[in-house]
Amino acid sequence: MSEDYRPMWTDLGLNLEAHDALLGVLGPLYEQTFLSQQNRPDGMQYFDFVMSEVHGLRIKELMDAKAEGRKVIGAFCTFVPEELVLAVDGICAGLCAGAEWAPEEAEKLLPRNTCALIKGAFGFAATGVCPYLAASDVVVGENTCDGKKKAWEIFKDLDGVNDFYAIDIPQTKSPEGIALLRAEFERFKTKLEEISEKTIDADNLKKGIATVNAKRAAMHRLARLRAASPAPISGLDALLANQVFFYDDPKRFTDSVNKICDELKQRVKGGLGVADRDAPRILISGCPMAVPNWKLPTIIETSGAVIVGEESCVGERGTQNLTASTGDTVDDLMDAIVDRYSKIDCAIFTPNPSRLEHVKTMAREYNADGVVHYGLQFCAPYQIEAGPVEKALEADGIPTLRIDTDYSPEDVEQIRTRVEAFIERIRG
Ligand code: BJ8
């Protein structure tokens, strides 16, 4: 890191000893996972820098913004409408939940058979090592799956969780479900107006929509470039961009992704890639992979395949669809926001046919040879949906491998054996 941030971390109330231990694990893991890759695009240096400063400079930026009166909204889910947060000049920050951290602390509060993502959030919070959580003026918990909605009842009272706010997400996309989402986004809008002492009007909301749309459009551009053969960027690097999406300043992030896309365009033109032209092309589908969850992609890409897309909330499920900004009133724009978010095909919805269609479309558009379905253990929505997804993809001639795992490294070699066998099957 470029400077000594310990005074800032102390002011934030972090547990410095535990935080040092966390950084001591993350730094080497990052180097080993990312810097060892061959033929990385030059533009990835920006993301390397962001990651090296993810608990440093970015947190300082948040603290400087707070000193100017801006509000930081921490969130765990892609359902939190960043457009509204930006409309009150606030900042959205993804909260730490992507690693197994202090599971023994999490298991004092939760049953063992809770998914790793929820346990990770509790481990980070309970040990005081997430500066994003500490910097958040409001922490949004989304009532999506049973695990999350019940866990928030405990999470909200943990030390270091400021002003917890639960947002209800419907379970179906019926007119009643959409009306609930509309009411919940309206309630969230009021909450943001209260804490920021600002009013959301059509102008600031349109600006918020434009900023988030630009960020998503840049990710769409990146996704399309990965359709080329050979793939111009590794799945790990593309996943990293999808992960940084939740942390970085939106405008700077958009510029950096567009810059890397310019570079990838040249690579595609010159036939330059990160893997052999005949490397099996894999689409990942399933649970979100938050920083620093790089386990499965690392296994896949060090086994001779290349990942060409992520059907995930940290990926295209989260970034697909722009918000229309054609309305002239706040009401029109709120409708457009609800319309856009109601298309997110999270497995908490029943039924959820559009997700399967999206997986098939992605497989076709990115020329995938096979799909690896990623389910976190004890995640009922995605693990249950995995069966029908696998069946439908196989029936369409798309080889599919189901991997159910957690964040621990214990099953790495077992998964590697299955992934290698899958790659052999694809190679025929
Ligand atoms: S919109 S996928 S980010 S809820 S892995 S906690 S579902 S038991 S993360 Fe998600 Fe929002 Fe849906 Fe996306 Fe529950 Fe499953 Fe755990 Fe999960």
JSON list of N, CA and C and ligand atoms in Angstrom, two decimals, residues 77-79 115 117-118 144-145 148 287-288 313 317 346 376 379 382, ligand 1:
[
{"chain": "A", "resi": 77, "resn": "CYS", "atom": "N", "xyz": [-25.80, -7.39, -1.98]},
{"chain": "A", "resi": 77, "resn": "CYS", "atom": "CA", "xyz": [-26.61, -8.02, -3.03]},
{"chain": "A", "resi": 77, "resn": "CYS", "atom": "C", "xyz": [-26.74, -7.08, -4.22]},
{"chain": "A", "resi": 78, "resn": "THR", "atom": "N", "xyz": [-26.92, -7.64, -5.36]},
{"chain": "A", "resi": 78, "resn": "THR", "atom": "CA", "xyz": [-27.02, -6.87, -6.59]},
{"chain": "A", "resi": 78, "resn": "THR", "atom": "C", "xyz": [-28.41, -6.21, -6.73]},
{"chain": "A", "resi": 79, "resn": "PHE", "atom": "N", "xyz": [-29.30, -6.47, -5.77]},
{"chain": "A", "resi": 79, "resn": "PHE", "atom": "CA", "xyz": [-30.63, -5.87, -5.80]},
{"chain": "A", "resi": 79, "resn": "PHE", "atom": "C", "xyz": [-30.68, -4.45, -5.24]},
{"chain": "A", "resi": 115, "resn": "CYS", "atom": "N", "xyz": [-24.67, -21.12, 4.41]},
{"chain": "A", "resi": 115, "resn": "CYS", "atom": "CA", "xyz": [-23.77, -20.99, 3.24]},
{"chain": "A", "resi": 115, "resn": "CYS", "atom": "C", "xyz": [-22.56, -20.13, 3.59]},
{"chain": "A", "resi": 117, "resn": "LEU", "atom": "N", "xyz": [-21.11, -17.75, 2.10]},
{"chain": "A", "resi": 117, "resn": "LEU", "atom": "CA", "xyz": [-21.20, -16.31, 1.87]},
{"chain": "A", "resi": 117, "resn": "LEU", "atom": "C", "xyz": [-21.75, -15.60, 3.12]},
{"chain": "A", "resi": 118, "resn": "ILE", "atom": "N", "xyz": [-22.77, -16.16, 3.70]},
{"chain": "A", "resi": 118, "resn": "ILE", "atom": "CA", "xyz": [-23.35, -15.56, 4.91]},
{"chain": "A", "resi": 118, "resn": "ILE", "atom": "C", "xyz": [-22.37, -15.71, 6.07]},
{"chain": "A", "resi": 144, "resn": "THR", "atom": "N", "xyz": [-33.63, -11.96, 0.79]},
{"chain": "A", "resi": 144, "resn": "THR", "atom": "CA", "xyz": [-33.72, -12.76, -0.44]},
{"chain": "A", "resi": 144, "resn": "THR", "atom": "C", "xyz": [-33.94, -14.22, -0.07]},
{"chain": "A", "resi": 145, "resn": "CYS", "atom": "N", "xyz": [-32.85, -14.96, 0.15]},
{"chain": "A", "resi": 145, "resn": "CYS", "atom": "CA", "xyz": [-33.00, -16.37, 0.54]},
{"chain": "A", "resi": 145, "resn": "CYS", "atom": "C", "xyz": [-33.30, -16.44, 2.04]},
{"chain": "A", "resi": 148, "resn": "LYS", "atom": "N", "xyz": [-30.19, -15.54, 4.29]},
{"chain": "A", "resi": 148, "resn": "LYS", "atom": "CA", "xyz": [-29.89, -14.11, 4.49]},
{"chain": "A", "resi": 148, "resn": "LYS", "atom": "C", "xyz": [-30.92, -13.45, 5.38]},
{"chain": "A", "resi": 287, "resn": "CYS", "atom": "N", "xyz": [-23.86, -19.40, -8.01]},
{"chain": "A", "resi": 287, "resn": "CYS", "atom": "CA", "xyz": [-23.76, -18.46, -6.89]},
{"chain": "A", "resi": 287, "resn": "CYS", "atom": "C", "xyz": [-22.73, -17.38, -7.18]},
{"chain": "A", "resi": 288, "resn": "PRO", "atom": "N", "xyz": [-22.90, -16.22, -6.55]},
{"chain": "A", "resi": 288, "resn": "PRO", "atom": "CA", "xyz": [-21.92, -15.15, -6.76]},
{"chain": "A", "resi": 288, "resn": "PRO", "atom": "C", "xyz": [-20.55, -15.48, -6.16]},
{"chain": "A", "resi": 313, "resn": "CYS", "atom": "N", "xyz": [-24.29, -13.15, -10.09]},
{"chain": "A", "resi": 313, "resn": "CYS", "atom": "CA", "xyz": [-24.52, -11.75, -9.71]},
{"chain": "A", "resi": 313, "resn": "CYS", "atom": "C", "xyz": [-23.22, -10.96, -9.73]},
{"chain": "A", "resi": 317, "resn": "ARG", "atom": "N", "xyz": [-25.43, -11.79, -14.56]},
{"chain": "A", "resi": 317, "resn": "ARG", "atom": "CA", "xyz": [-26.75, -11.68, -13.95]},
{"chain": "A", "resi": 317, "resn": "ARG", "atom": "C", "xyz": [-26.88, -10.32, -13.25]},
{"chain": "A", "resi": 346, "resn": "CYS", "atom": "N", "xyz": [-32.37, -14.11, -10.07]},
{"chain": "A", "resi": 346, "resn": "CYS", "atom": "CA", "xyz": [-31.81, -14.80, -8.91]},
{"chain": "A", "resi": 346, "resn": "CYS", "atom": "C", "xyz": [-32.64, -16.06, -8.64]},
{"chain": "A", "resi": 376, "resn": "LEU", "atom": "N", "xyz": [-22.88, -22.97, -3.83]},
{"chain": "A", "resi": 376, "resn": "LEU", "atom": "CA", "xyz": [-22.28, -22.96, -2.50]},
{"chain": "A", "resi": 376, "resn": "LEU", "atom": "C", "xyz": [-23.04, -23.95, -1.64]},
{"chain": "A", "resi": 379, "resn": "CYS", "atom": "N", "xyz": [-26.66, -23.63, 0.02]},
{"chain": "A", "resi": 379, "resn": "CYS", "atom": "CA", "xyz": [-27.43, -22.60, -0.68]},
{"chain": "A", "resi": 379, "resn": "CYS", "atom": "C", "xyz": [-28.57, -23.31, -1.41]},
{"chain": "A", "resi": 382, "resn": "TYR", "atom": "N", "xyz": [-29.77, -22.12, -5.28]},
{"chain": "A", "resi": 382, "resn": "TYR", "atom": "CA", "xyz": [-28.94, -22.49, -6.45]},
{"chain": "A", "resi": 382, "resn": "TYR", "atom": "C", "xyz": [-28.67, -23.98, -6.51]},
{"chain": "B", "resi": 1, "resn": "BJ8", "atom": "S1", "xyz": [-29.59, -11.44, -6.31]},
{"chain": "B", "resi": 1, "resn": "BJ8", "atom": "S2", "xyz": [-27.77, -14.51, -5.91]},
{"chain": "B", "resi": 1, "resn": "BJ8", "atom": "S3", "xyz": [-26.53, -11.41, -4.67]},
{"chain": "B", "resi": 1, "resn": "BJ8", "atom": "S4", "xyz": [-29.42, -12.99, -3.16]},
{"chain": "B", "resi": 1, "resn": "BJ8", "atom": "S5", "xyz": [-25.27, -18.15, -1.78]},
{"chain": "B", "resi": 1, "resn": "BJ8", "atom": "S6", "xyz": [-26.70, -15.90, 0.53]},
{"chain": "B", "resi": 1, "resn": "BJ8", "atom": "S7", "xyz": [-28.64, -17.13, -2.25]},
{"chain": "B", "resi": 1, "resn": "BJ8", "atom": "S8", "xyz": [-27.76, -19.22, 0.45]},
{"chain": "B", "resi": 1, "resn": "BJ8", "atom": "S9", "xyz": [-26.03, -14.47, -2.64]},
{"chain": "B", "resi": 1, "resn": "BJ8", "atom": "FE1", "xyz": [-27.39, -13.43, -3.98]},
{"chain": "B", "resi": 1, "resn": "BJ8", "atom": "FE2", "xyz": [-28.72, -11.18, -4.29]},
{"chain": "B", "resi": 1, "resn": "BJ8", "atom": "FE3", "xyz": [-29.67, -13.46, -5.33]},
{"chain": "B", "resi": 1, "resn": "BJ8", "atom": "FE4", "xyz": [-27.58, -12.31, -6.38]},
{"chain": "B", "resi": 1, "resn": "BJ8", "atom": "FE5", "xyz": [-28.46, -17.16, -0.01]},
{"chain": "B", "resi": 1, "resn": "BJ8", "atom": "FE6", "xyz": [-27.36, -18.84, -1.72]},
{"chain": "B", "resi": 1, "resn": "BJ8", "atom": "FE7", "xyz": [-25.96, -17.98, 0.32]},
{"chain": "B", "resi": 1, "resn": "BJ8", "atom": "FE8", "xyz": [-26.64, -16.34, -1.68]}
]
